[in-house]
Short mmCIF file of C-alpha atoms in Angstrom, two decimals:
data_model
loop_
_atom_site.label_atom_id
_atom_site.label_comp_id
_atom_site.label_asym_id
_atom_site.label_seq_id
_atom_site.Cartn_x
_atom_site.Cartn_y
_atom_site.Cartn_z
CA UNK A 1 -68.47 -80.58 68.78
CA UNK A 2 -69.14 -84.10 65.79
CA UNK A 3 -70.62 -82.38 62.68
CA UNK A 4 -73.43 -84.12 63.25
CA UNK A 5 -74.56 -82.12 66.65
CA UNK A 6 -73.95 -79.38 64.27
CA UNK A 7 -75.93 -79.78 61.99
CA UNK A 8 -78.40 -82.52 62.58
CA UNK A 9 -80.10 -84.59 60.44
CA UNK A 10 -77.27 -84.92 58.08
CA UNK A 11 -77.86 -81.12 56.39
CA UNK A 12 -75.24 -78.94 56.35
CA UNK A 13 -72.50 -77.44 54.39
CA UNK A 14 -70.58 -81.20 53.97
CA UNK A 15 -70.73 -80.94 50.18
CA UNK A 16 -70.34 -77.96 48.98
CA UNK A 17 -67.17 -77.81 51.04
CA UNK A 18 -66.05 -81.27 49.25
CA UNK A 19 -64.30 -79.97 46.73
CA UNK A 20 -61.39 -78.43 49.80
CA UNK A 21 -61.37 -81.56 51.33
CA UNK A 22 -60.51 -83.81 47.46
CA UNK A 23 -57.74 -80.56 47.22
CA UNK A 24 -56.33 -81.81 50.25
CA UNK A 25 -56.20 -85.70 48.95
CA UNK A 26 -55.79 -85.00 45.39
CA UNK A 27 -52.52 -82.23 46.35
CA UNK A 28 -52.57 -82.28 50.08
CA UNK A 29 -54.06 -78.78 50.44
CA UNK A 30 -57.31 -76.84 49.95
CA UNK A 31 -57.81 -74.41 47.35
CA UNK A 32 -59.32 -72.29 49.81
CA UNK A 33 -57.94 -72.37 52.91
CA UNK A 34 -60.46 -70.71 54.85
CA UNK A 35 -64.85 -71.00 53.97
CA UNK A 36 -67.75 -68.79 55.15
CA UNK A 37 -70.38 -69.38 55.11
CA UNK A 38 -74.23 -68.99 56.53
CA UNK A 39 -77.14 -71.52 57.83
CA UNK A 40 -80.75 -70.87 56.98
CA UNK A 41 -80.52 -70.47 60.93
CA UNK A 42 -78.65 -68.03 60.70
CA UNK A 43 -75.26 -69.45 62.57
CA UNK A 44 -72.34 -68.64 60.99
CA UNK A 45 -69.56 -71.12 60.30
CA UNK A 46 -66.45 -71.26 59.12
CA UNK A 47 -64.11 -74.35 57.14
CA UNK A 48 -60.75 -75.52 57.30
CA UNK A 49 -59.42 -78.32 55.08
CA UNK A 50 -55.32 -80.02 56.48
CA UNK A 51 -53.85 -82.88 55.43
CA UNK A 52 -52.25 -85.42 58.15
CA UNK A 53 -49.79 -86.70 57.61
CA UNK A 54 -47.43 -89.29 59.29
CA UNK A 55 -42.95 -88.63 60.43
CA UNK A 56 -42.15 -89.19 56.57
CA UNK A 57 -44.56 -87.10 55.42
CA UNK A 58 -46.50 -89.05 53.97
CA UNK A 59 -50.46 -87.58 53.36
CA UNK A 60 -52.38 -90.58 55.95
CA UNK A 61 -55.78 -88.79 55.58
CA UNK A 62 -58.42 -84.51 55.75
CA UNK A 63 -59.25 -83.06 58.53
CA UNK A 64 -62.16 -81.21 57.76
CA UNK A 65 -62.92 -78.65 60.48
CA UNK A 66 -66.15 -76.27 60.63
CA UNK A 67 -65.89 -73.82 63.57
CA UNK A 68 -69.45 -72.16 64.71
CA UNK A 69 -68.18 -67.76 64.33
CA UNK A 70 -71.92 -67.24 65.44
CA UNK A 71 -71.68 -65.07 68.36
CA UNK A 72 -68.08 -63.54 66.54
CA UNK A 73 -69.71 -62.67 63.25
CA UNK A 74 -72.58 -60.76 65.56
CA UNK A 75 -70.00 -58.76 67.49
CA UNK A 76 -68.05 -57.74 64.76
CA UNK A 77 -71.64 -56.54 62.67
CA UNK A 78 -73.01 -55.02 66.33
CA UNK A 79 -68.81 -53.44 66.19
CA UNK A 80 -69.42 -51.93 62.32
CA UNK A 81 -72.88 -50.48 62.98
CA UNK A 82 -72.09 -48.27 65.96
CA UNK A 83 -68.44 -47.28 64.01
CA UNK A 84 -70.99 -46.45 60.96
CA UNK A 85 -73.16 -44.96 63.27
CA UNK A 86 -70.42 -42.43 65.22
CA UNK A 87 -69.23 -41.88 62.26
CA UNK A 88 -72.30 -40.41 61.13
CA UNK A 89 -73.29 -38.20 64.71
CA UNK A 90 -70.22 -36.70 64.53
CA UNK A 91 -70.46 -35.95 61.00
CA UNK A 92 -74.35 -34.04 61.57
CA UNK A 93 -72.61 -33.04 65.28
CA UNK A 94 -69.62 -30.94 63.38
CA UNK A 95 -67.16 -32.45 66.27
CA UNK A 96 -64.48 -35.37 66.76
CA UNK A 97 -62.18 -37.17 68.35
CA UNK A 98 -58.38 -38.10 68.96
CA UNK A 99 -55.65 -39.00 70.78
CA UNK A 100 -51.92 -38.73 70.71
CA UNK A 101 -49.34 -41.31 71.93
CA UNK A 102 -46.29 -39.90 74.09
CA UNK A 103 -44.41 -42.59 73.35
CA UNK A 104 -44.61 -42.29 69.80
CA UNK A 105 -45.72 -38.90 68.86
CA UNK A 106 -48.24 -40.91 67.53
CA UNK A 107 -52.15 -38.88 67.12
CA UNK A 108 -55.12 -40.33 65.76
CA UNK A 109 -57.89 -39.10 64.12
CA UNK A 110 -61.74 -39.71 62.87
CA UNK A 111 -63.26 -39.61 59.90
CA UNK A 112 -64.49 -36.22 61.37
CA UNK A 113 -61.54 -34.07 61.79
CA UNK A 114 -60.32 -34.58 58.34
CA UNK A 115 -63.63 -32.95 57.39
CA UNK A 116 -62.68 -29.75 59.29
CA UNK A 117 -59.00 -29.38 58.83
CA UNK A 118 -59.53 -30.01 54.49
CA UNK A 119 -57.93 -33.48 54.39
CA UNK A 120 -57.75 -36.46 52.67
CA UNK A 121 -58.92 -39.45 55.42
CA UNK A 122 -56.29 -41.72 53.77
CA UNK A 123 -53.24 -40.43 54.39
CA UNK A 124 -51.77 -40.19 58.01
CA UNK A 125 -52.61 -37.78 60.29
CA UNK A 126 -50.57 -33.96 61.33
CA UNK A 127 -47.76 -34.79 63.63
CA UNK A 128 -47.13 -33.10 66.67
CA UNK A 129 -45.26 -30.49 65.02
CA UNK A 130 -46.10 -29.63 61.77
CA UNK A 131 -47.82 -25.89 62.24
CA UNK A 132 -51.80 -26.28 61.05
CA UNK A 133 -53.42 -23.64 63.06
CA UNK A 134 -52.39 -19.59 63.72
CA UNK A 135 -49.71 -18.77 65.38
CA UNK A 136 -52.26 -17.51 67.88
CA UNK A 137 -54.11 -19.99 68.20
CA UNK A 138 -51.26 -23.12 68.29
CA UNK A 139 -49.52 -21.22 71.38
CA UNK A 140 -52.49 -21.14 72.93
CA UNK A 141 -53.80 -24.84 72.14
CA UNK A 142 -49.68 -25.83 72.88
CA UNK A 143 -49.75 -24.44 76.36
CA UNK A 144 -52.87 -25.78 77.08
CA UNK A 145 -52.27 -29.10 76.18
CA UNK A 146 -49.19 -28.75 78.42
CA UNK A 147 -50.67 -27.27 80.86
CA UNK A 148 -53.74 -30.45 80.73
CA UNK A 149 -50.05 -32.69 81.33
CA UNK A 150 -48.94 -31.55 84.08
CA UNK A 151 -51.38 -30.86 86.20
CA UNK A 152 -53.83 -33.52 84.77
CA UNK A 153 -56.92 -30.80 84.10
CA UNK A 154 -58.53 -31.08 81.36
CA UNK A 155 -58.75 -27.87 78.92
CA UNK A 156 -61.14 -26.18 77.14
CA UNK A 157 -60.86 -23.17 74.14
CA UNK A 158 -61.93 -22.26 70.59
CA UNK A 159 -58.75 -21.78 68.02
CA UNK A 160 -58.85 -20.40 64.29
CA UNK A 161 -57.02 -23.85 62.28
CA UNK A 162 -55.85 -23.48 58.57
CA UNK A 163 -57.14 -26.39 56.41
CA UNK A 164 -54.87 -27.48 52.97
CA UNK A 165 -55.94 -24.81 50.88
CA UNK A 166 -54.95 -22.05 53.05
CA UNK A 167 -58.88 -20.94 54.20
CA UNK A 168 -59.39 -20.42 57.88
CA UNK A 169 -62.29 -22.50 60.43
CA UNK A 170 -63.10 -21.84 63.85
CA UNK A 171 -63.37 -24.83 66.48
CA UNK A 172 -63.40 -25.84 69.94
CA UNK A 173 -60.72 -28.11 70.92
CA UNK A 174 -61.07 -30.36 74.32
CA UNK A 175 -58.89 -32.06 75.58
CA UNK A 176 -57.98 -34.81 79.12
CA UNK A 177 -54.68 -37.51 79.86
CA UNK A 178 -55.74 -40.83 78.92
CA UNK A 179 -53.28 -43.24 81.45
CA UNK A 180 -52.20 -46.60 81.17
CA UNK A 181 -52.69 -49.88 83.33
CA UNK A 182 -49.84 -48.90 86.17
CA UNK A 183 -51.99 -45.27 86.19
CA UNK A 184 -49.11 -43.82 84.20
CA UNK A 185 -50.45 -40.72 81.45
CA UNK A 186 -49.86 -42.00 78.46
CA UNK A 187 -50.55 -40.10 76.30
CA UNK A 188 -54.11 -37.16 75.68
CA UNK A 189 -57.18 -37.46 73.51
CA UNK A 190 -59.93 -34.98 72.84
CA UNK A 191 -62.41 -33.39 70.51
CA UNK A 192 -63.19 -31.15 67.98
CA UNK A 193 -66.16 -29.25 67.07
CA UNK A 194 -66.15 -26.72 64.50
CA UNK A 195 -67.42 -23.85 65.50
CA UNK A 196 -66.82 -21.57 61.95
CA UNK A 197 -70.74 -20.02 62.11
CA UNK A 198 -71.03 -19.59 65.55
CA UNK A 199 -68.02 -17.73 65.53
CA UNK A 200 -69.39 -15.48 63.32
CA UNK A 201 -72.39 -15.02 64.03
CA UNK A 202 -70.97 -13.55 67.25
CA UNK A 203 -68.58 -11.27 65.04
CA UNK A 204 -72.30 -9.71 63.22
CA UNK A 205 -73.16 -9.04 66.61
CA UNK A 206 -69.76 -7.77 68.03
CA UNK A 207 -70.09 -5.37 65.20
CA UNK A 208 -73.57 -4.34 65.61
CA UNK A 209 -73.04 -3.91 70.12
CA UNK A 210 -70.04 -1.58 68.70
CA UNK A 211 -72.46 0.32 66.42
CA UNK A 212 -74.84 1.11 68.80
CA UNK A 213 -72.58 2.04 71.59
CA UNK A 214 -71.08 4.77 69.13
CA UNK A 215 -74.44 6.20 68.45
CA UNK A 216 -75.46 6.49 71.91
CA UNK A 217 -72.39 7.99 72.73
CA UNK A 218 -72.98 10.27 69.19
CA UNK A 219 -76.22 10.74 70.89
CA UNK A 220 -75.36 11.10 74.07
CA UNK A 221 -72.74 14.17 73.50
CA UNK A 222 -75.29 15.67 71.33
CA UNK A 223 -78.10 16.19 73.22
CA UNK A 224 -75.24 18.24 75.94
CA UNK A 225 -74.54 20.17 73.09
CA UNK A 226 -75.08 24.20 73.26
CA UNK A 227 -76.92 24.82 70.20
CA UNK A 228 -80.14 22.65 72.33
CA UNK A 229 -79.87 24.91 74.74
CA UNK A 230 -79.36 27.58 72.53
CA UNK A 231 -82.43 26.14 71.09
CA UNK A 232 -81.05 26.00 68.43
CA UNK A 233 -82.84 23.31 66.60
CA UNK A 234 -82.07 23.27 62.75
CA UNK A 235 -78.57 22.87 63.55
CA UNK A 236 -79.25 20.64 66.62
CA UNK A 237 -80.68 18.20 63.81
CA UNK A 238 -78.11 18.81 61.05
CA UNK A 239 -75.67 17.21 64.41
CA UNK A 240 -77.81 15.03 64.38
CA UNK A 241 -77.69 13.71 60.85
CA UNK A 242 -73.56 14.29 60.86
CA UNK A 243 -73.08 12.11 63.80
CA UNK A 244 -75.94 9.00 62.14
CA UNK A 245 -73.39 9.45 59.02
CA UNK A 246 -70.28 9.49 60.53
CA UNK A 247 -71.39 6.50 62.44
CA UNK A 248 -73.06 4.85 60.04
CA UNK A 249 -70.79 5.22 57.36
CA UNK A 250 -74.15 7.10 55.35
#
């Protein structure tokens, strides 16, 4: 559309972009190939200046083009905002996402997965052949991924990873196949959620249950002791104390 339709009443960026037009007239090219500016109305434009030449490459005139990129810029801003919100949501939930391309073997990690694994987000994601889990977890995870590629059924399992500093963390790994436009399997995608605190609490709870079970068995054994039926209460009391000490370590 003509300049006067984009910027009615003679208002607009033309005076501010005049330097580029002058540079084209004088030197045959703009000082800045592209200028971006925002009007008071909120509209966003990109300005470009070009030299028009005849077949002998002699300069004829300058062409100044304005492109309305308001809608595209708003979409880009929305995408950036959504990406920021997703990153923050993943950080709070301690969950990240990843993708594996079968053809190239390339693996893509979200920022949160780098944090979980204790790695620099600026570095490439580890290759598929690199060991980043304990041996037992690595074997289970590879088997699960192979089975998903074979059957198409998603997988979910807990695995223990080894961070770059040698410390370990627990995660819940989930994965599923992804398809290309032809419907074939092109790779895998999934999520990783850190569950280290949950695993530690589960281990504490397991130890507590084992201790209670051991105490119950000890008391049951003591209750069946002949000393109880013989009426030897002091001896029975000593047995209970000794059994409790063996169980609790006190």
